[in-house]
């Protein structure tokens, strides 16, 4: 074969940097988006957040009370604000000093707009940690310097639940070599530490923790000795609440065993958890669903949308810049404009998808989980004219606030199970029915998975016993035999 030149004409889809940036921003959660924008704004002087530079001019009250953006208004705004990058804009600085993107509003009818000081969480002092609480008691205890050092290392080795999971050998290895401590000496200090508040800290395992707490009860406490025997030898049977077998093993009456089990359940299996200083994390919704007459209205949460704009001062300097400085600043301006348009596209897409989901699941908002309809990504993608992968990115770690609570957008997607009339019921609706049946059952005769499946079939839902078992396990509901023993 001879070498030859050939011409071929073909089409190829290329992801531009702007499109890659838009896709990346679309899949970020609210916190991740905030961190990403902060990092970009630090490297681009032409970008700034609105809260970082407040104008001294008085803002018109009518502008401050504008409506929430709807799906139509966001689309119209994003289309009308696409201006060019002419050099005349840089010359006078007027065309490039765009106002920050502002999704805020104070006139939403859901009640979320009437935010006042009562909605803010009180800023209390930092809570006391478990280690701080124990060290305070250690300084008041009558320990010699050697014991004090060992106790300090023991306290530092405790996990948040108050257990010494690494073992005494790890504590001994962490002590100074010149101390020449032994395992027995470390264990003796640990046993003294177990008497601190909360009782049971420094335990090796659950059995050790429960035993220490029981030993602190008065010796005349009813069934204390039986509870100690139960913890030492029959903790596994106690976890299964098998009272009859426990009575045979311990050679005691079932009433005494039941009373001892109640005493054990009053103990704290995680003594350090009460002093856990881990901060509570709250979910801020990205979208609101509000009842407006006969329909549900969807709007963006203004507090969850970044207010990003162009720095007017640096935009005005572009006309006076020369050479490489002018070229660099124009490049930064273009990147800033691309980012702002990507944020507008993200808000528009999020609003469209949320609006489509709310329209499909309006019955859930009206009547509860039992009215949830089956929904898959493909249906929403076809309605909004987007790809399924885009819908997946939009609904991941994005939250919708409704009168029934705050849910991740993916919560509204579930597979369907066929019904007798040819329709389908969503898995979420079936799980709600299953929980309702179990809550209403006779505690002495709980429903088996087969009985629940037959009850659902009488309601027209064709579901197998193994499907009921899968849904029950997903709801963390015990089996019928375990529910009967626990009653």
Coordinates of N, CA, C and O in Angstrom, one line a residue, residues 99-220:
X99 N -24.3 44.2 38.0 CA -24.8 44.0 39.4 C -24.6 42.6 39.8 O -24.7 41.7 39.0
X100 N -24.4 42.3 41.1 CA -24.3 40.9 41.5 C -25.6 40.2 41.3 O -26.7 40.8 41.3
X101 N -25.4 38.9 41.1 CA -26.6 38.1 40.9 C -27.4 38.0 42.2 O -26.8 37.6 43.3
X102 N -28.6 38.4 42.2 CA -29.4 38.5 43.5 C -30.7 37.7 43.3 O -31.5 38.1 42.6
X103 N -30.7 36.6 44.0 CA -31.9 35.8 44.0 C -32.8 36.1 45.2 O -33.8 35.4 45.4
X104 N -32.5 37.1 45.9 CA -33.2 37.3 47.2 C -34.6 37.9 47.0 O -34.9 38.5 46.0
X105 N -35.4 37.7 48.0 CA -36.7 38.3 48.0 C -37.3 38.3 49.4 O -36.9 37.5 50.2
X106 N -38.2 39.2 49.7 CA -38.8 39.2 51.0 C -40.3 39.1 51.0 O -40.9 39.5 52.0
X107 N -40.8 38.7 49.9 CA -42.3 38.6 49.8 C -42.8 37.2 49.4 O -43.8 37.1 48.8
X108 N -42.1 36.2 49.8 CA -42.6 34.9 49.5 C -43.7 34.5 50.5 O -43.7 34.9 51.7
X109 N -44.8 33.9 50.0 CA -46.0 33.7 50.8 C -45.9 32.5 51.7 O -46.8 32.2 52.5
X110 N -44.7 31.7 51.6 CA -44.6 30.5 52.4 C -44.4 30.8 53.9 O -44.4 29.9 54.7
X111 N -44.1 32.0 54.2 CA -43.7 32.3 55.6 C -42.2 32.3 55.8 O -41.7 32.7 56.8
X112 N -41.5 31.8 54.8 CA -40.0 31.8 54.9 C -39.4 33.1 54.8 O -38.3 33.4 55.1
X113 N -40.2 34.1 54.2 CA -39.7 35.4 54.0 C -39.7 36.2 55.3 O -39.0 37.2 55.4
X114 N -40.6 35.9 56.2 CA -40.7 36.6 57.4 C -39.6 36.2 58.4 O -39.9 35.7 59.5
X115 N -38.4 36.2 58.0 CA -37.3 35.8 58.9 C -36.9 36.9 59.8 O -36.6 38.0 59.3
X116 N -36.9 36.6 61.1 CA -36.5 37.7 62.0 C -35.4 37.1 63.0 O -34.9 36.0 62.7
X117 N -35.2 37.8 64.0 CA -34.1 37.3 64.9 C -34.5 36.0 65.6 O -33.6 35.3 66.1
X118 N -35.8 35.7 65.7 CA -36.1 34.4 66.3 C -35.7 33.2 65.5 O -35.6 32.1 66.1
X119 N -35.4 33.4 64.2 CA -35.0 32.2 63.4 C -33.5 31.9 63.6 O -33.1 30.9 63.1
X120 N -32.8 32.8 64.2 CA -31.3 32.6 64.3 C -31.1 31.7 65.5 O -31.6 31.9 66.6
X121 N -30.2 30.7 65.3 CA -29.8 29.9 66.4 C -28.9 30.6 67.4 O -28.0 31.3 67.0
X122 N -29.2 30.6 68.7 CA -28.4 31.3 69.7 C -27.0 30.8 69.7 O -26.7 29.6 69.6
X123 N -26.1 31.7 69.7 CA -24.6 31.4 69.7 C -24.1 31.2 71.1 O -23.7 32.2 71.8
X124 N -24.2 30.0 71.6 CA -23.7 29.7 73.0 C -22.2 29.5 73.0 O -21.6 29.3 71.9
X125 N -21.7 29.4 74.2 CA -20.2 29.1 74.3 C -20.0 27.7 73.8 O -20.9 26.9 73.8
X126 N -18.7 27.4 73.5 CA -18.4 26.1 73.0 C -18.6 25.1 74.1 O -18.3 25.3 75.3
X127 N -19.3 24.0 73.8 CA -19.6 23.0 74.9 C -18.4 22.3 75.4 O -17.3 22.2 74.7
X128 N -18.5 21.8 76.6 CA -17.3 21.1 77.3 C -17.2 19.7 76.7 O -18.2 19.0 76.6
X129 N -16.0 19.4 76.3 CA -15.8 18.0 75.7 C -15.6 17.0 76.9 O -15.5 17.3 78.0
X130 N -15.7 15.8 76.5 CA -15.5 14.7 77.4 C -14.1 14.7 78.1 O -14.0 14.6 79.3
X131 N -13.1 15.0 77.3 CA -11.8 15.1 77.9 C -11.6 16.2 78.9 O -11.0 16.1 79.9
X132 N -12.2 17.4 78.5 CA -12.1 18.5 79.5 C -12.9 18.2 80.8 O -12.4 18.6 81.8
X133 N -14.0 17.6 80.6 CA -14.8 17.2 81.8 C -14.1 16.2 82.7 O -14.1 16.4 84.0
X134 N -13.4 15.3 82.1 CA -12.6 14.3 83.0 C -11.4 14.9 83.5 O -11.0 14.6 84.7
X135 N -10.7 15.8 82.8 CA -9.5 16.4 83.3 C -9.8 17.3 84.5 O -9.0 17.5 85.4
X136 N -11.0 18.0 84.4 CA -11.4 18.8 85.6 C -11.6 18.0 86.8 O -11.1 18.4 87.9
X137 N -12.2 16.8 86.7 CA -12.3 15.9 87.8 C -11.0 15.3 88.3 O -10.7 15.1 89.5
X138 N -10.1 15.1 87.3 CA -8.8 14.5 87.6 C -8.0 15.5 88.5 O -7.3 15.1 89.4
X139 N -8.1 16.8 88.2 CA -7.3 17.8 89.0 C -7.9 17.9 90.4 O -7.2 18.4 91.3
X140 N -9.1 17.4 90.6 CA -9.7 17.5 92.0 C -9.5 16.2 92.7 O -9.8 16.1 93.9
X141 N -9.1 15.1 92.0 CA -8.9 13.8 92.6 C -7.6 13.7 93.4 O -6.6 14.4 93.1
X142 N -7.5 12.8 94.3 CA -6.3 12.6 95.1 C -5.4 11.6 94.4 O -5.2 10.4 94.9
X143 N -4.8 11.9 93.3 CA -3.9 11.1 92.5 C -2.5 11.7 92.7 O -2.3 12.9 92.8
X144 N -1.5 10.7 92.9 CA -0.1 11.2 93.0 C 0.3 11.6 91.6 O -0.3 11.2 90.6
X145 N 1.5 12.2 91.4 CA 1.9 12.6 90.1 C 2.1 11.5 89.1 O 1.8 11.7 87.9
X146 N 2.5 10.3 89.5 CA 2.6 9.2 88.6 C 1.2 8.7 88.1 O 1.1 8.5 86.9
X147 N 0.3 8.6 89.0 CA -1.1 8.2 88.6 C -1.7 9.3 87.8 O -2.5 9.0 86.8
X148 N -1.4 10.6 88.1 CA -2.0 11.7 87.3 C -1.6 11.6 85.9 O -2.4 11.9 84.9
X149 N -0.3 11.3 85.6 CA 0.2 11.2 84.3 C -0.4 10.1 83.5 O -0.8 10.2 82.3
X150 N -0.6 8.9 84.2 CA -1.2 7.8 83.5 C -2.7 8.1 83.2 O -3.2 7.8 82.1
X151 N -3.4 8.7 84.1 CA -4.8 9.0 83.9 C -4.9 10.0 82.7 O -5.9 10.0 82.0
X152 N -4.0 11.0 82.6 CA -4.0 11.9 81.5 C -3.9 11.2 80.2 O -4.7 11.6 79.2
X153 N -3.0 10.3 80.1 CA -2.9 9.5 78.8 C -4.1 8.7 78.6 O -4.6 8.6 77.4
X154 N -4.7 8.1 79.6 CA -5.9 7.3 79.4 C -7.0 8.2 78.9 O -7.8 7.8 78.0
X155 N -7.2 9.3 79.5 CA -8.3 10.2 79.1 C -8.1 10.7 77.6 O -9.1 10.7 76.9
X156 N -6.9 10.9 77.2 CA -6.6 11.3 75.9 C -6.9 10.2 74.9 O -7.2 10.5 73.7
X157 N -6.9 9.0 75.3 CA -7.1 7.8 74.4 C -8.5 7.4 74.3 O -8.8 6.5 73.5
X158 N -9.4 8.0 75.0 CA -10.9 7.7 74.9 C -11.5 8.1 73.6 O -11.2 9.2 73.1
X159 N -12.4 7.3 73.1 CA -13.1 7.7 71.9 C -14.4 8.5 72.3 O -14.6 8.7 73.5
X160 N -15.1 9.1 71.4 CA -16.2 10.0 71.8 C -17.3 9.3 72.7 O -18.0 9.9 73.4
X161 N -17.4 7.9 72.6 CA -18.4 7.2 73.4 C -17.9 7.0 74.8 O -18.6 6.5 75.6
X162 N -16.6 7.2 75.0 CA -16.0 7.0 76.4 C -15.3 5.7 76.5 O -15.0 5.3 77.7
X163 N -15.1 5.0 75.5 CA -14.4 3.7 75.5 C -12.9 3.8 75.2 O -12.5 4.6 74.5
X164 N -12.2 2.8 75.8 CA -10.7 2.7 75.6 C -10.5 1.6 74.5 O -10.2 0.5 74.8
X165 N -10.8 2.0 73.3 CA -10.8 1.0 72.2 C -9.4 0.5 71.8 O -9.3 -0.6 71.3
X166 N -8.4 1.3 72.1 CA -7.0 0.9 71.7 C -6.4 -0.1 72.6 O -5.4 -0.7 72.3
X167 N -7.0 -0.3 73.8 CA -6.4 -1.2 74.7 C -5.4 -0.7 75.6 O -4.8 0.4 75.4
X168 N -5.1 -1.4 76.7 CA -4.1 -0.9 77.7 C -2.7 -0.9 77.1 O -1.8 -0.1 77.5
X169 N -2.4 -1.9 76.2 CA -1.0 -1.9 75.6 C -0.7 -0.6 74.9 O 0.5 -0.1 75.0
X170 N -1.6 -0.1 74.2 CA -1.4 1.2 73.4 C -1.1 2.3 74.4 O -0.3 3.2 74.2
X171 N -1.9 2.3 75.5 CA -1.7 3.4 76.5 C -0.3 3.2 77.2 O 0.4 4.2 77.4
X172 N 0.1 2.0 77.5 CA 1.4 1.8 78.1 C 2.5 2.2 77.1 O 3.5 2.8 77.6
X173 N 2.3 2.0 75.8 CA 3.3 2.4 74.9 C 3.4 3.9 74.8 O 4.5 4.4 74.4
X174 N 2.3 4.6 75.0 CA 2.3 6.1 74.9 C 2.9 6.8 76.2 O 3.2 8.0 76.1
X175 N 3.1 6.0 77.2 CA 3.7 6.6 78.5 C 5.2 6.8 78.3 O 5.9 6.1 77.5
X176 N 5.8 7.8 79.0 CA 7.2 8.0 78.9 C 8.0 6.7 79.4 O 7.5 6.0 80.3
X177 N 9.1 6.5 78.7 CA 9.8 5.3 79.0 C 10.4 5.3 80.4 O 10.5 4.2 81.1
X178 N 10.8 6.5 80.9 CA 11.4 6.6 82.3 C 10.4 6.3 83.4 O 10.8 6.1 84.5
X179 N 9.1 6.2 83.0 CA 8.1 6.0 84.1 C 8.1 4.5 84.5 O 7.7 4.2 85.7
X180 N 8.5 3.6 83.6 CA 8.6 2.2 83.9 C 7.2 1.6 84.4 O 7.2 0.9 85.4
X181 N 6.1 2.0 83.8 CA 4.8 1.6 84.3 C 4.5 0.2 83.8 O 5.1 -0.3 82.8
X182 N 3.6 -0.5 84.5 CA 3.2 -1.8 84.1 C 1.7 -1.8 83.7 O 1.0 -0.9 84.0
X183 N 1.3 -2.9 83.1 CA -0.1 -3.1 82.7 C -1.0 -3.1 83.9 O -2.1 -2.5 83.8
X184 N -0.6 -3.7 84.9 CA -1.4 -3.8 86.1 C -1.6 -2.4 86.7 O -2.7 -2.0 87.2
X185 N -0.6 -1.6 86.7 CA -0.6 -0.2 87.2 C -1.6 0.7 86.4 O -2.4 1.4 86.9
X186 N -1.4 0.5 85.0 CA -2.3 1.3 84.1 C -3.8 0.9 84.3 O -4.7 1.7 84.3
X187 N -4.0 -0.4 84.5 CA -5.4 -0.9 84.7 C -6.0 -0.5 86.0 O -7.2 -0.2 86.1
X188 N -5.1 -0.4 87.0 CA -5.6 0.1 88.3 C -6.1 1.6 88.2 O -7.1 2.0 88.8
X189 N -5.3 2.4 87.5 CA -5.7 3.8 87.3 C -7.0 3.9 86.4 O -7.8 4.7 86.7
X190 N -7.1 3.0 85.5 CA -8.3 3.0 84.6 C -9.5 2.7 85.4 O -10.6 3.3 85.2
X191 N -9.4 1.7 86.4 CA -10.6 1.4 87.2 C -11.0 2.6 88.1 O -12.2 2.8 88.3
X192 N -10.0 3.3 88.5 CA -10.4 4.6 89.3 C -11.1 5.6 88.4 O -12.0 6.3 88.8
X193 N -10.6 5.6 87.1 CA -11.2 6.6 86.2 C -12.6 6.2 85.9 O -13.4 7.1 85.6
X194 N -12.9 4.9 85.9 CA -14.3 4.5 85.6 C -15.3 5.0 86.6 O -16.5 5.1 86.3
X195 N -14.8 5.4 87.8 CA -15.7 6.0 88.8 C -16.0 7.4 88.6 O -16.8 8.0 89.4
X196 N -15.3 8.1 87.6 CA -15.6 9.5 87.4 C -17.0 9.6 86.7 O -17.6 8.7 86.3
X197 N -17.4 10.9 86.6 CA -18.7 11.2 85.9 C -18.3 11.5 84.5 O -17.5 12.3 84.2
X198 N -19.0 10.9 83.5 CA -20.1 9.9 83.7 C -19.5 8.5 84.0 O -18.5 8.1 83.5
X199 N -20.3 7.7 84.8 CA -19.8 6.4 85.2 C -19.7 5.5 84.0 O -20.5 5.5 83.1
X200 N -18.6 4.8 84.0 CA -18.4 3.8 82.9 C -17.3 4.2 81.9 O -17.0 3.5 81.0
X201 N -16.9 5.5 81.9 CA -15.9 5.9 81.0 C -14.6 5.2 81.2 O -14.2 4.8 82.4
X202 N -13.8 4.9 80.1 CA -12.6 4.2 80.3 C -12.8 2.7 80.2 O -11.8 1.9 80.5
X203 N -14.0 2.2 79.9 CA -14.2 0.8 79.8 C -13.6 0.2 78.5 O -13.5 0.9 77.5
X204 N -13.4 -1.1 78.6 CA -12.8 -1.8 77.5 C -13.9 -2.2 76.5 O -13.7 -2.1 75.3
X205 N -15.0 -2.6 77.0 CA -16.1 -3.1 76.1 C -17.4 -2.8 76.8 O -17.5 -2.2 77.9
X206 N -18.5 -3.1 76.1 CA -19.9 -2.9 76.7 C -20.1 -3.6 78.0 O -20.7 -3.0 78.9
X207 N -19.7 -4.8 78.1 CA -19.9 -5.6 79.3 C -19.2 -4.9 80.5 O -19.8 -4.8 81.6
X208 N -18.0 -4.5 80.3 CA -17.3 -3.8 81.3 C -18.0 -2.5 81.7 O -18.1 -2.2 82.9
X209 N -18.5 -1.8 80.7 CA -19.2 -0.5 81.0 C -20.4 -0.7 81.8 O -20.7 0.0 82.8
X210 N -21.3 -1.7 81.5 CA -22.5 -1.9 82.2 C -22.2 -2.5 83.6 O -22.9 -2.1 84.6
X211 N -21.2 -3.3 83.7 CA -20.9 -3.8 85.1 C -20.5 -2.7 86.0 O -20.9 -2.7 87.2
X212 N -19.6 -1.8 85.6 CA -19.2 -0.6 86.4 C -20.4 0.2 86.9 O -20.5 0.6 88.0
X213 N -21.4 0.4 86.0 CA -22.5 1.2 86.3 C -23.4 0.5 87.3 O -24.0 1.1 88.2
X214 N -23.6 -0.8 87.1 CA -24.4 -1.6 88.1 C -23.7 -1.7 89.5 O -24.4 -1.7 90.5
X215 N -22.4 -1.8 89.5 CA -21.7 -1.8 90.8 C -21.9 -0.5 91.6 O -21.7 -0.5 92.8
X216 N -22.2 0.6 90.9 CA -22.4 1.8 91.7 C -23.8 1.9 92.3 O -24.1 2.9 93.1
X217 N -24.7 1.0 91.9 CA -26.0 1.0 92.6 C -25.9 0.5 94.0 O -24.9 -0.2 94.4
X218 N -26.8 0.9 94.8 CA -26.9 0.4 96.2 C -27.0 -1.1 96.2 O -27.8 -1.7 95.4
X219 N -26.3 -1.9 97.1 CA -26.4 -3.3 97.1 C -27.8 -3.8 97.3 O -28.1 -5.0 97.0
X220 N -28.6 -3.0 98.0 CA -30.0 -3.5 98.2 C -30.9 -3.2 97.1 O -32.2 -3.4 97.2

